[in-house]
Amino acid sequence: MAGKLWQGRFREATSKLVESFTASVRFDQRLYRYDIEGSIAHCKMLAQQGLLSREEEDTLIQGLGEILREIERGTFVFDDAQEDVHMAIEQLLIEKVGEVGGKLHTGRSRNDQVALDIRLFLRDEIQGVDEDIKDLQNSLVEQAKANLGVVMPGFTHLQHAQPVLFSHHLMAYYEMLRRDRQRLTASFDRVDVSPLGSAALAGTSLPIDSEVTAELLGFSAVSRNSIDAVSDRDFIIEFTSGAALIMMHLSRMCEELILWSSTEFDYIELSEGFCTGSSIMPQKKNPDVPELIRGKSGRVYGHLMSLLTVMKGLPLAYNRDLQEDKEPLFDTVDTVRQSLRILARLWENVRVNKERMEKMASSGFTLATDVAEYLVNKGMGFRQAHRAVGKMVRYCLEEGKELEQMTIQEFKGFASVISEDIHEILDLKHSVDSRKSVGGTSLQLVREAITRAEEELSS
Ligand code: ARG
């Protein structure tokens, strides 16, 4: 292998320790496709501007194409001595096509090159994450549709609160994921800006045309300040913070999958293909997948924090610290995409224990608010009604019965306005269906929410 591309100024060889410490090629080789794509666009622009002859352009582009194929075939071995993916490819190009390969870097620096590569990478990944979220949303909507009408206890403080439709609960996650997608889409515009032409930090005296490369690469804008373009990574932080929010939502969902599949809840059953066993306890079928996703949310939060910390206090413009952006970013992308994909498949295979959910939905005085609202409809003030129903609950607790087991005489003892129609109120389906205020859990509203979601997902 020839010496380093920047060797000219140096008399001594790089210490091996330093070589391996500073090299990023082990992980940034992941950007090879974008690096080559960016270099091809750069060559085309250089030729158009008369900085390369047409022949030189063809030679370079052909050489870059060959390198792409070699990397894809796995015949090219990356080496720490090449430092990073940019120099590895440039060096190989020079080995392949000779001296003319050295013209590739005309009017460009690794500083604008690396910013370009990450932006190209992230543009694709944002679209990929969006597809993955959509996939999970589809699975949730499918389950919501298949189980429409199933009543479960709604919780506050993890205590039975009011009956809700299981589908309504699932659609709450649909909404969170919808916002997650909106956040990604909004951040896309800030990623979709070409930094190429900023060179090391100040731009270049050579007659390049940044608009041309930006257009060839499908960017909707060119960065407006070269110093900013090479030193800014806020677009990565923005993505990672969006990813952290996605993981937070997934983690809450996973917590519920874990709780609901426990013997104590027994609301759902996870399919065996999505569970693992224990090495000592033969009976175990553990929810490791949701547990791992819940656990992995921690590492994405960590990446967000490490990126913020890397950036804090960096003087403008480029500093090598910025190389530390890649591993957190790559791991964030991989973690969030894997988690979304596996959850989409897991949800398709969840079996819902309708009987159990409905049985639990009426226990714990979940219809108490319904009785209070019944009294309000009969003309009683809400606070007064609340107090009266509170007393009924206390009475039931002492008598060891449920509200629906009380006789009219017993009811009248707490509020004389109560009549036979109270029994219509003490019914799960009635309770759910009566909650017709915007975003409520009535069957009709939930059915509409599902239809709206299906339309959103198919557009
Ligand atoms: N590997 C470097 C990074 O990831 C590329 C840019 C290096 N630029 C430099 N002047 N050393 O940030």
Short mmCIF file of C-alpha atoms and ligand atoms in Angstrom, two decimals:
data_model
loop_
_atom_site.label_atom_id
_atom_site.label_comp_id
_atom_site.label_asym_id
_atom_site.label_seq_id
_atom_site.Cartn_x
_atom_site.Cartn_y
_atom_site.Cartn_z
CA MET A 1 0.00 0.00 0.00
CA ALA A 2 1.31 3.46 -0.91
CA GLY A 3 1.89 6.03 1.85
CA LYS A 4 -0.84 8.21 3.29
CA LEU A 5 -2.51 10.73 1.02
CA TRP A 6 -1.47 13.52 3.35
CA GLN A 7 2.08 12.24 3.77
CA GLY A 8 3.84 15.18 2.03
CA ARG A 9 4.43 17.29 5.10
CA PHE A 10 5.58 14.44 7.33
CA ARG A 11 9.08 13.04 7.82
CA GLU A 12 8.13 10.31 10.27
CA ALA A 13 5.76 7.41 9.86
CA THR A 14 2.53 7.43 11.87
CA SER A 15 2.76 5.43 15.06
CA LYS A 16 0.74 2.23 14.79
CA LEU A 17 -1.03 3.17 17.98
CA VAL A 18 -2.12 6.47 16.49
CA GLU A 19 -3.11 4.83 13.26
CA SER A 20 -5.52 2.49 14.93
CA PHE A 21 -6.72 5.15 17.40
CA THR A 22 -7.57 7.71 14.73
CA ALA A 23 -8.92 5.35 12.09
CA SER A 24 -12.65 5.37 11.48
CA VAL A 25 -12.65 3.05 8.51
CA ARG A 26 -13.82 0.12 10.64
CA PHE A 27 -17.20 1.79 11.03
CA ASP A 28 -17.42 4.52 8.39
CA GLN A 29 -16.95 1.99 5.58
CA ARG A 30 -20.68 1.69 5.96
CA LEU A 31 -20.87 4.98 4.01
CA TYR A 32 -19.03 3.65 0.95
CA ARG A 33 -22.03 3.82 -1.39
CA TYR A 34 -22.76 7.43 -0.51
CA ASP A 35 -19.10 8.34 -0.70
CA ILE A 36 -18.85 6.96 -4.22
CA GLU A 37 -22.16 8.49 -5.28
CA GLY A 38 -20.95 11.88 -4.02
CA SER A 39 -17.60 11.49 -5.78
CA ILE A 40 -19.26 10.63 -9.10
CA ALA A 41 -21.44 13.75 -8.87
CA HIS A 42 -18.36 15.76 -7.96
CA CYS A 43 -16.48 14.43 -11.04
CA LYS A 44 -19.37 15.33 -13.32
CA MET A 45 -19.43 18.85 -11.94
CA LEU A 46 -15.62 19.20 -12.25
CA ALA A 47 -15.83 18.18 -15.91
CA GLN A 48 -18.69 20.54 -16.57
CA GLN A 49 -16.64 23.36 -15.08
CA GLY A 50 -13.59 22.47 -17.18
CA LEU A 51 -11.60 21.27 -14.16
CA LEU A 52 -11.47 17.74 -15.62
CA SER A 53 -11.37 16.74 -19.29
CA ARG A 54 -14.21 14.50 -20.52
CA GLU A 55 -11.70 11.67 -20.78
CA GLU A 56 -10.50 12.17 -17.22
CA GLU A 57 -14.11 12.30 -16.06
CA ASP A 58 -14.86 8.96 -17.73
CA THR A 59 -11.73 7.36 -16.26
CA LEU A 60 -12.56 8.50 -12.75
CA ILE A 61 -16.23 7.55 -12.92
CA GLN A 62 -15.42 4.16 -14.35
CA GLY A 63 -12.81 3.57 -11.66
CA LEU A 64 -15.27 4.56 -8.95
CA GLY A 65 -17.85 2.18 -10.43
CA GLU A 66 -15.33 -0.67 -10.28
CA ILE A 67 -14.52 0.15 -6.67
CA LEU A 68 -18.21 0.07 -5.82
CA ARG A 69 -18.53 -3.38 -7.33
CA GLU A 70 -15.41 -4.65 -5.57
CA ILE A 71 -16.65 -3.44 -2.21
CA GLU A 72 -20.04 -4.94 -2.86
CA ARG A 73 -18.50 -8.27 -3.84
CA GLY A 74 -16.46 -8.16 -0.65
CA THR A 75 -13.12 -8.41 -2.47
CA PHE A 76 -11.87 -5.07 -1.17
CA VAL A 77 -10.39 -5.15 2.30
CA PHE A 78 -10.51 -1.96 4.34
CA ASP A 79 -7.45 -1.29 6.45
CA ASP A 80 -6.78 1.07 9.38
CA ALA A 81 -3.79 2.47 7.47
CA GLN A 82 -6.29 4.06 5.08
CA GLU A 83 -7.75 6.00 8.00
CA ASP A 84 -11.28 6.46 6.74
CA VAL A 85 -13.63 5.39 3.98
CA HIS A 86 -12.93 8.57 2.01
CA MET A 87 -9.18 8.03 1.84
CA ALA A 88 -9.54 4.30 1.31
CA ILE A 89 -11.61 4.86 -1.81
CA GLU A 90 -9.47 7.70 -3.11
CA GLN A 91 -6.30 5.72 -2.59
CA LEU A 92 -7.74 2.70 -4.36
CA LEU A 93 -8.85 4.92 -7.22
CA ILE A 94 -5.32 6.26 -7.62
CA GLU A 95 -3.94 2.71 -7.57
CA LYS A 96 -6.43 1.76 -10.26
CA VAL A 97 -6.36 4.68 -12.67
CA GLY A 98 -2.99 6.23 -11.85
CA GLU A 99 -2.06 9.88 -11.35
CA VAL A 100 -5.36 11.20 -12.72
CA GLY A 101 -7.10 9.67 -9.68
CA GLY A 102 -5.46 12.46 -7.70
CA LYS A 103 -7.74 14.95 -9.43
CA LEU A 104 -10.84 13.59 -7.67
CA HIS A 105 -10.25 15.69 -4.59
CA THR A 106 -10.09 18.96 -6.57
CA GLY A 107 -12.09 21.68 -4.83
CA ARG A 108 -13.15 19.32 -2.08
CA SER A 109 -12.07 18.38 1.43
CA ARG A 110 -12.89 15.39 3.58
CA ASN A 111 -14.68 17.90 5.77
CA ASP A 112 -17.42 18.66 3.26
CA GLN A 113 -17.21 15.10 1.93
CA VAL A 114 -17.98 13.45 5.26
CA ALA A 115 -20.82 15.90 5.94
CA LEU A 116 -22.20 15.03 2.52
CA ASP A 117 -21.95 11.28 3.08
CA ILE A 118 -23.84 11.41 6.38
CA ARG A 119 -26.54 13.58 4.88
CA LEU A 120 -27.00 11.16 1.99
CA PHE A 121 -27.06 8.25 4.43
CA LEU A 122 -29.52 9.93 6.74
CA ARG A 123 -31.85 10.94 3.91
CA ASP A 124 -32.26 7.25 3.06
CA GLU A 125 -32.52 6.12 6.65
CA ILE A 126 -35.16 8.70 7.55
CA GLN A 127 -37.27 7.32 4.74
CA GLY A 128 -36.51 3.80 5.93
CA VAL A 129 -37.51 4.55 9.52
CA ASP A 130 -40.68 6.18 8.25
CA GLU A 131 -41.56 2.98 6.35
CA ASP A 132 -40.80 0.87 9.42
CA ILE A 133 -43.03 3.02 11.64
CA LYS A 134 -45.78 2.73 9.06
CA ASP A 135 -45.37 -1.03 9.09
CA LEU A 136 -45.88 -1.12 12.86
CA GLN A 137 -48.82 1.27 12.61
CA ASN A 138 -50.39 -1.10 10.09
CA SER A 139 -50.06 -4.04 12.48
CA LEU A 140 -51.63 -2.02 15.30
CA VAL A 141 -54.53 -0.91 13.12
CA GLU A 142 -55.06 -4.52 11.99
CA GLN A 143 -55.30 -5.69 15.61
CA ALA A 144 -57.55 -2.75 16.49
CA LYS A 145 -59.83 -3.71 13.63
CA ALA A 146 -59.84 -7.42 14.35
CA ASN A 147 -60.71 -6.83 18.02
CA LEU A 148 -63.09 -3.94 17.60
CA GLY A 149 -65.66 -4.10 20.40
CA VAL A 150 -63.44 -5.87 22.95
CA VAL A 151 -63.60 -4.01 26.27
CA MET A 152 -60.67 -3.80 28.67
CA PRO A 153 -60.07 -1.90 31.88
CA GLY A 154 -58.54 1.49 31.19
CA PHE A 155 -55.93 2.36 33.81
CA THR A 156 -54.68 5.36 35.69
CA HIS A 157 -51.94 4.80 38.27
CA LEU A 158 -52.02 1.18 36.99
CA GLN A 159 -55.34 0.84 38.88
CA HIS A 160 -58.61 0.05 37.14
CA ALA A 161 -60.13 3.37 36.10
CA GLN A 162 -62.83 3.18 33.40
CA PRO A 163 -63.67 0.62 30.73
CA VAL A 164 -62.22 1.37 27.30
CA LEU A 165 -62.09 -0.42 24.00
CA PHE A 166 -58.92 -2.44 23.53
CA SER A 167 -58.80 -0.93 20.04
CA HIS A 168 -58.90 2.57 21.52
CA HIS A 169 -55.84 1.72 23.60
CA LEU A 170 -54.00 0.41 20.52
CA MET A 171 -54.94 3.49 18.54
CA ALA A 172 -53.29 5.64 21.21
CA TYR A 173 -49.99 4.10 20.07
CA TYR A 174 -50.95 4.75 16.48
CA GLU A 175 -51.18 8.47 17.35
CA MET A 176 -47.79 8.53 19.10
CA LEU A 177 -46.21 6.89 16.09
CA ARG A 178 -47.94 9.36 13.81
CA ARG A 179 -46.24 12.22 15.63
CA ASP A 180 -42.95 10.35 15.44
CA ARG A 181 -43.32 10.24 11.68
CA GLN A 182 -44.18 13.92 11.52
CA ARG A 183 -41.04 14.74 13.50
CA LEU A 184 -38.87 12.76 11.12
CA THR A 185 -40.45 14.32 8.08
CA ALA A 186 -39.93 17.78 9.50
CA SER A 187 -36.25 17.08 10.21
CA PHE A 188 -35.75 15.71 6.69
CA ASP A 189 -35.76 19.22 5.21
CA ARG A 190 -32.79 20.19 7.36
CA VAL A 191 -30.88 17.05 6.35
CA ASP A 192 -31.63 17.56 2.69
CA VAL A 193 -29.03 20.31 2.20
CA SER A 194 -25.81 19.80 0.25
CA PRO A 195 -22.60 20.88 2.02
CA LEU A 196 -20.42 20.08 -1.00
CA GLY A 197 -18.35 23.07 -2.11
CA SER A 198 -17.63 24.19 1.43
CA ALA A 199 -14.30 22.36 1.12
CA ALA A 200 -12.21 22.45 4.32
CA LEU A 201 -14.11 25.39 5.84
CA ALA A 202 -13.78 28.48 3.67
CA GLY A 203 -14.97 27.33 0.26
CA THR A 204 -12.55 27.14 -2.67
CA SER A 205 -10.95 29.49 -5.18
CA LEU A 206 -11.50 26.93 -7.94
CA PRO A 207 -14.49 27.56 -10.22
CA ILE A 208 -16.73 24.76 -8.89
CA ASP A 209 -20.52 24.88 -9.04
CA SER A 210 -22.20 23.62 -5.87
CA GLU A 211 -25.65 23.92 -7.40
CA VAL A 212 -24.73 21.29 -9.97
CA THR A 213 -23.59 18.67 -7.44
CA ALA A 214 -26.56 19.43 -5.23
CA GLU A 215 -28.89 18.87 -8.12
CA LEU A 216 -27.15 15.70 -9.29
CA LEU A 217 -27.52 14.29 -5.80
CA GLY A 218 -31.15 15.34 -5.53
CA PHE A 219 -30.70 17.85 -2.71
CA SER A 220 -33.31 20.55 -2.38
CA ALA A 221 -30.84 23.18 -1.12
CA VAL A 222 -27.15 24.10 -0.85
CA SER A 223 -25.73 25.11 2.51
CA ARG A 224 -25.45 28.88 2.89
CA ASN A 225 -22.32 29.10 5.02
CA SER A 226 -19.23 26.94 4.46
CA ILE A 227 -18.07 27.12 8.09
CA ASP A 228 -21.47 26.01 9.32
CA ALA A 229 -21.70 23.30 6.67
CA VAL A 230 -18.54 21.48 7.80
CA SER A 231 -18.96 21.91 11.53
CA ASP A 232 -22.67 21.41 12.05
CA ARG A 233 -24.09 18.09 13.18
CA ASP A 234 -27.36 19.33 14.63
CA PHE A 235 -29.24 17.43 11.94
CA ILE A 236 -27.84 14.19 13.40
CA ILE A 237 -28.84 15.23 16.90
CA GLU A 238 -32.30 16.11 15.69
CA PHE A 239 -32.67 12.68 14.13
CA THR A 240 -31.35 10.96 17.24
CA SER A 241 -33.71 12.90 19.45
CA GLY A 242 -36.60 11.84 17.20
CA ALA A 243 -35.30 8.27 17.50
CA ALA A 244 -35.13 8.58 21.29
CA LEU A 245 -38.79 9.58 21.33
CA ILE A 246 -39.68 6.62 19.12
CA MET A 247 -37.84 4.30 21.51
CA MET A 248 -39.64 5.89 24.46
CA HIS A 249 -42.98 5.10 22.82
CA LEU A 250 -41.89 1.58 21.93
CA SER A 251 -40.62 1.04 25.44
CA ARG A 252 -43.98 1.94 26.93
CA MET A 253 -45.68 -0.36 24.47
CA CYS A 254 -43.25 -3.13 25.41
CA GLU A 255 -43.88 -2.59 29.09
CA GLU A 256 -47.56 -3.23 28.41
CA LEU A 257 -46.85 -6.29 26.28
CA ILE A 258 -44.82 -7.68 29.17
CA LEU A 259 -47.47 -6.88 31.78
CA TRP A 260 -50.38 -8.06 29.67
CA SER A 261 -48.77 -11.39 28.84
CA SER A 262 -48.03 -12.14 32.51
CA THR A 263 -50.11 -14.71 34.37
CA GLU A 264 -51.45 -11.92 36.59
CA PHE A 265 -52.92 -9.95 33.67
CA ASP A 266 -53.38 -12.70 31.07
CA TYR A 267 -54.81 -10.22 28.54
CA ILE A 268 -52.73 -11.38 25.61
CA GLU A 269 -50.60 -14.26 24.53
CA LEU A 270 -47.37 -13.73 22.63
CA SER A 271 -46.70 -16.37 20.02
CA GLU A 272 -43.93 -18.86 20.77
CA GLY A 273 -41.87 -17.67 17.82
CA PHE A 274 -41.46 -14.34 19.59
CA CYS A 275 -40.58 -15.66 23.05
CA THR A 276 -37.61 -17.49 24.52
CA GLY A 277 -37.21 -20.13 27.21
CA SER A 278 -35.25 -20.41 30.42
CA SER A 279 -32.13 -22.53 30.81
CA ILE A 280 -33.27 -23.79 34.21
CA MET A 281 -37.05 -23.44 34.48
CA PRO A 282 -38.65 -25.74 31.91
CA GLN A 283 -42.07 -24.08 32.05
CA LYS A 284 -40.89 -20.59 31.10
CA LYS A 285 -41.91 -18.66 28.03
CA ASN A 286 -40.37 -15.26 28.44
CA PRO A 287 -41.18 -11.95 26.69
CA ASP A 288 -37.52 -11.23 25.90
CA VAL A 289 -38.26 -9.30 22.72
CA PRO A 290 -40.25 -6.50 24.38
CA GLU A 291 -37.83 -6.58 27.31
CA LEU A 292 -34.87 -6.04 24.99
CA ILE A 293 -36.58 -3.21 23.16
CA ARG A 294 -37.39 -1.59 26.49
CA GLY A 295 -33.73 -2.05 27.42
CA LYS A 296 -32.44 -0.75 24.11
CA SER A 297 -34.29 2.52 24.53
CA GLY A 298 -31.54 3.27 27.07
CA ARG A 299 -28.78 3.01 24.54
CA VAL A 300 -30.52 5.37 22.11
CA TYR A 301 -30.99 7.93 24.90
CA GLY A 302 -27.28 7.43 25.61
CA HIS A 303 -26.38 8.12 21.97
CA LEU A 304 -28.39 11.34 22.06
CA MET A 305 -26.53 12.43 25.16
CA SER A 306 -23.14 11.49 23.76
CA LEU A 307 -23.77 13.42 20.53
CA LEU A 308 -24.85 16.51 22.45
CA THR A 309 -21.74 16.18 24.58
CA VAL A 310 -19.42 15.75 21.60
CA MET A 311 -20.73 18.97 20.08
CA LYS A 312 -20.77 21.05 23.21
CA GLY A 313 -17.87 23.45 23.35
CA LEU A 314 -16.37 22.62 19.93
CA PRO A 315 -14.87 25.70 18.35
CA LEU A 316 -15.76 26.24 14.68
CA ALA A 317 -15.13 24.76 12.17
CA TYR A 318 -14.19 21.09 11.72
CA ASN A 319 -12.59 19.22 14.62
CA ARG A 320 -11.73 15.55 14.67
CA ASP A 321 -14.15 15.11 17.58
CA LEU A 322 -16.82 15.11 14.88
CA GLN A 323 -15.71 11.65 13.83
CA GLU A 324 -17.39 10.46 17.03
CA ASP A 325 -20.77 11.20 15.44
CA LYS A 326 -20.91 8.03 13.39
CA GLU A 327 -21.08 5.13 15.80
CA PRO A 328 -23.92 6.63 17.86
CA LEU A 329 -25.77 7.51 14.68
CA PHE A 330 -25.36 4.09 13.09
CA ASP A 331 -26.33 2.27 16.25
CA THR A 332 -29.36 4.53 16.68
CA VAL A 333 -30.52 3.77 13.15
CA ASP A 334 -30.00 0.03 13.60
CA THR A 335 -31.64 -0.14 17.01
CA VAL A 336 -34.71 1.86 16.14
CA ARG A 337 -35.27 0.11 12.81
CA GLN A 338 -34.83 -3.39 14.24
CA SER A 339 -37.13 -2.59 17.13
CA LEU A 340 -39.86 -1.23 14.86
CA ARG A 341 -39.66 -4.17 12.49
CA ILE A 342 -39.74 -6.87 15.12
CA LEU A 343 -42.64 -5.22 16.94
CA ALA A 344 -44.64 -5.06 13.72
CA ARG A 345 -44.23 -8.82 13.29
CA LEU A 346 -44.80 -9.52 16.99
CA TRP A 347 -48.12 -7.65 17.00
CA GLU A 348 -49.36 -9.64 14.02
CA ASN A 349 -48.96 -12.74 16.16
CA VAL A 350 -50.51 -11.52 19.40
CA ARG A 351 -53.57 -13.47 20.56
CA VAL A 352 -56.06 -11.37 22.50
CA ASN A 353 -57.81 -12.93 25.51
CA LYS A 354 -61.12 -11.17 25.08
CA GLU A 355 -62.94 -13.00 27.92
CA ARG A 356 -60.29 -12.15 30.45
CA MET A 357 -60.12 -8.48 29.46
CA GLU A 358 -63.87 -8.10 29.64
CA LYS A 359 -64.07 -9.90 32.97
CA MET A 360 -61.45 -7.58 34.43
CA ALA A 361 -63.03 -4.52 32.82
CA SER A 362 -65.96 -4.56 35.21
CA SER A 363 -64.02 -5.38 38.37
CA GLY A 364 -62.71 -2.62 40.59
CA PHE A 365 -65.78 -0.38 40.35
CA THR A 366 -64.84 0.83 36.87
CA LEU A 367 -68.44 1.97 36.31
CA ALA A 368 -68.47 4.34 39.29
CA THR A 369 -68.00 7.42 37.08
CA ASP A 370 -70.90 6.23 34.94
CA VAL A 371 -73.15 6.21 38.01
CA ALA A 372 -71.97 9.71 38.99
CA GLU A 373 -72.69 10.97 35.46
CA TYR A 374 -76.10 9.26 35.63
CA LEU A 375 -76.85 11.29 38.77
CA VAL A 376 -75.69 14.48 37.01
CA ASN A 377 -78.16 13.68 34.22
CA LYS A 378 -80.84 13.38 36.89
CA GLY A 379 -80.05 16.93 37.98
CA MET A 380 -77.55 16.40 40.80
CA GLY A 381 -74.40 18.57 41.04
CA PHE A 382 -71.25 16.64 40.09
CA ARG A 383 -69.48 16.96 43.48
CA GLN A 384 -72.57 15.79 45.29
CA ALA A 385 -72.93 12.87 42.87
CA HIS A 386 -69.25 11.98 43.33
CA ARG A 387 -69.73 11.86 47.10
CA ALA A 388 -72.87 9.72 46.85
CA VAL A 389 -71.17 7.17 44.54
CA GLY A 390 -68.11 7.17 46.78
CA LYS A 391 -70.39 6.10 49.62
CA MET A 392 -71.93 3.37 47.44
CA VAL A 393 -68.45 2.02 46.68
CA ARG A 394 -67.58 2.04 50.37
CA TYR A 395 -70.83 0.17 51.08
CA CYS A 396 -70.09 -2.41 48.35
CA LEU A 397 -66.58 -2.94 49.69
CA GLU A 398 -67.99 -3.63 53.12
CA GLU A 399 -70.74 -5.90 51.79
CA GLY A 400 -68.38 -7.65 49.39
CA LYS A 401 -70.42 -6.86 46.27
CA GLU A 402 -70.17 -4.96 42.99
CA LEU A 403 -72.24 -1.89 42.09
CA GLU A 404 -74.28 -3.86 39.57
CA GLN A 405 -75.32 -6.27 42.33
CA MET A 406 -77.03 -3.55 44.36
CA THR A 407 -80.84 -3.47 44.48
CA ILE A 408 -82.85 -0.38 43.61
CA GLN A 409 -83.71 -0.05 47.31
CA GLU A 410 -80.06 -0.02 48.21
CA PHE A 411 -79.32 2.56 45.47
CA LYS A 412 -82.16 4.79 46.62
CA GLY A 413 -80.65 4.82 50.07
CA PHE A 414 -77.74 6.82 48.59
CA ALA A 415 -79.65 8.97 46.11
CA SER A 416 -83.43 9.05 45.86
CA VAL A 417 -83.31 10.09 42.15
CA ILE A 418 -82.05 6.65 41.16
CA SER A 419 -84.59 4.44 39.36
CA GLU A 420 -84.67 1.16 37.38
CA ASP A 421 -82.79 2.70 34.43
CA ILE A 422 -79.61 2.61 36.55
CA HIS A 423 -79.17 -0.99 35.39
CA GLU A 424 -78.75 0.13 31.78
CA ILE A 425 -75.91 2.34 32.98
CA LEU A 426 -74.18 -0.51 34.77
CA ASP A 427 -73.13 -2.19 31.59
CA LEU A 428 -69.66 -2.23 30.02
CA LYS A 429 -70.74 -1.74 26.43
CA HIS A 430 -73.09 1.05 27.45
CA SER A 431 -70.32 2.72 29.39
CA VAL A 432 -67.86 2.58 26.51
CA ASP A 433 -70.43 3.69 23.97
CA SER A 434 -71.55 6.64 26.01
CA ARG A 435 -68.09 8.22 25.80
CA LYS A 436 -68.69 10.15 22.64
CA SER A 437 -66.71 13.32 23.37
CA VAL A 438 -63.92 14.04 20.85
CA GLY A 439 -61.27 11.34 20.94
CA GLY A 440 -63.41 9.21 23.26
CA THR A 441 -63.69 5.44 23.40
CA SER A 442 -67.19 4.92 21.93
CA LEU A 443 -67.43 2.21 19.31
CA GLN A 444 -68.41 4.69 16.63
CA LEU A 445 -65.51 7.05 17.33
CA VAL A 446 -62.98 4.23 17.46
CA ARG A 447 -64.31 2.80 14.22
CA GLU A 448 -63.88 6.24 12.65
CA ALA A 449 -60.35 6.53 14.05
CA ILE A 450 -59.46 3.20 12.46
CA THR A 451 -60.87 4.26 9.09
CA ARG A 452 -59.00 7.55 9.27
CA ALA A 453 -55.78 5.69 10.11
CA GLU A 454 -56.27 3.31 7.21
CA GLU A 455 -56.66 6.28 4.89
CA GLU A 456 -53.54 7.91 6.30
CA LEU A 457 -51.56 4.70 5.90
CA SER A 458 -52.62 4.16 2.32
CA SER A 459 -51.88 7.72 1.18
N1 ARG B 1 -13.00 10.47 9.26
C1 ARG B 1 -13.26 11.85 9.41
C2 ARG B 1 -14.60 12.06 10.13
O1 ARG B 1 -15.32 11.14 10.22
C3 ARG B 1 -13.34 12.50 8.06
C4 ARG B 1 -12.96 13.95 8.04
C5 ARG B 1 -11.54 14.09 8.42
N2 ARG B 1 -11.07 15.40 8.20
C6 ARG B 1 -9.90 15.80 8.66
N3 ARG B 1 -9.53 16.98 8.39
N4 ARG B 1 -9.18 15.03 9.42
O2 ARG B 1 -14.90 13.13 10.61
#
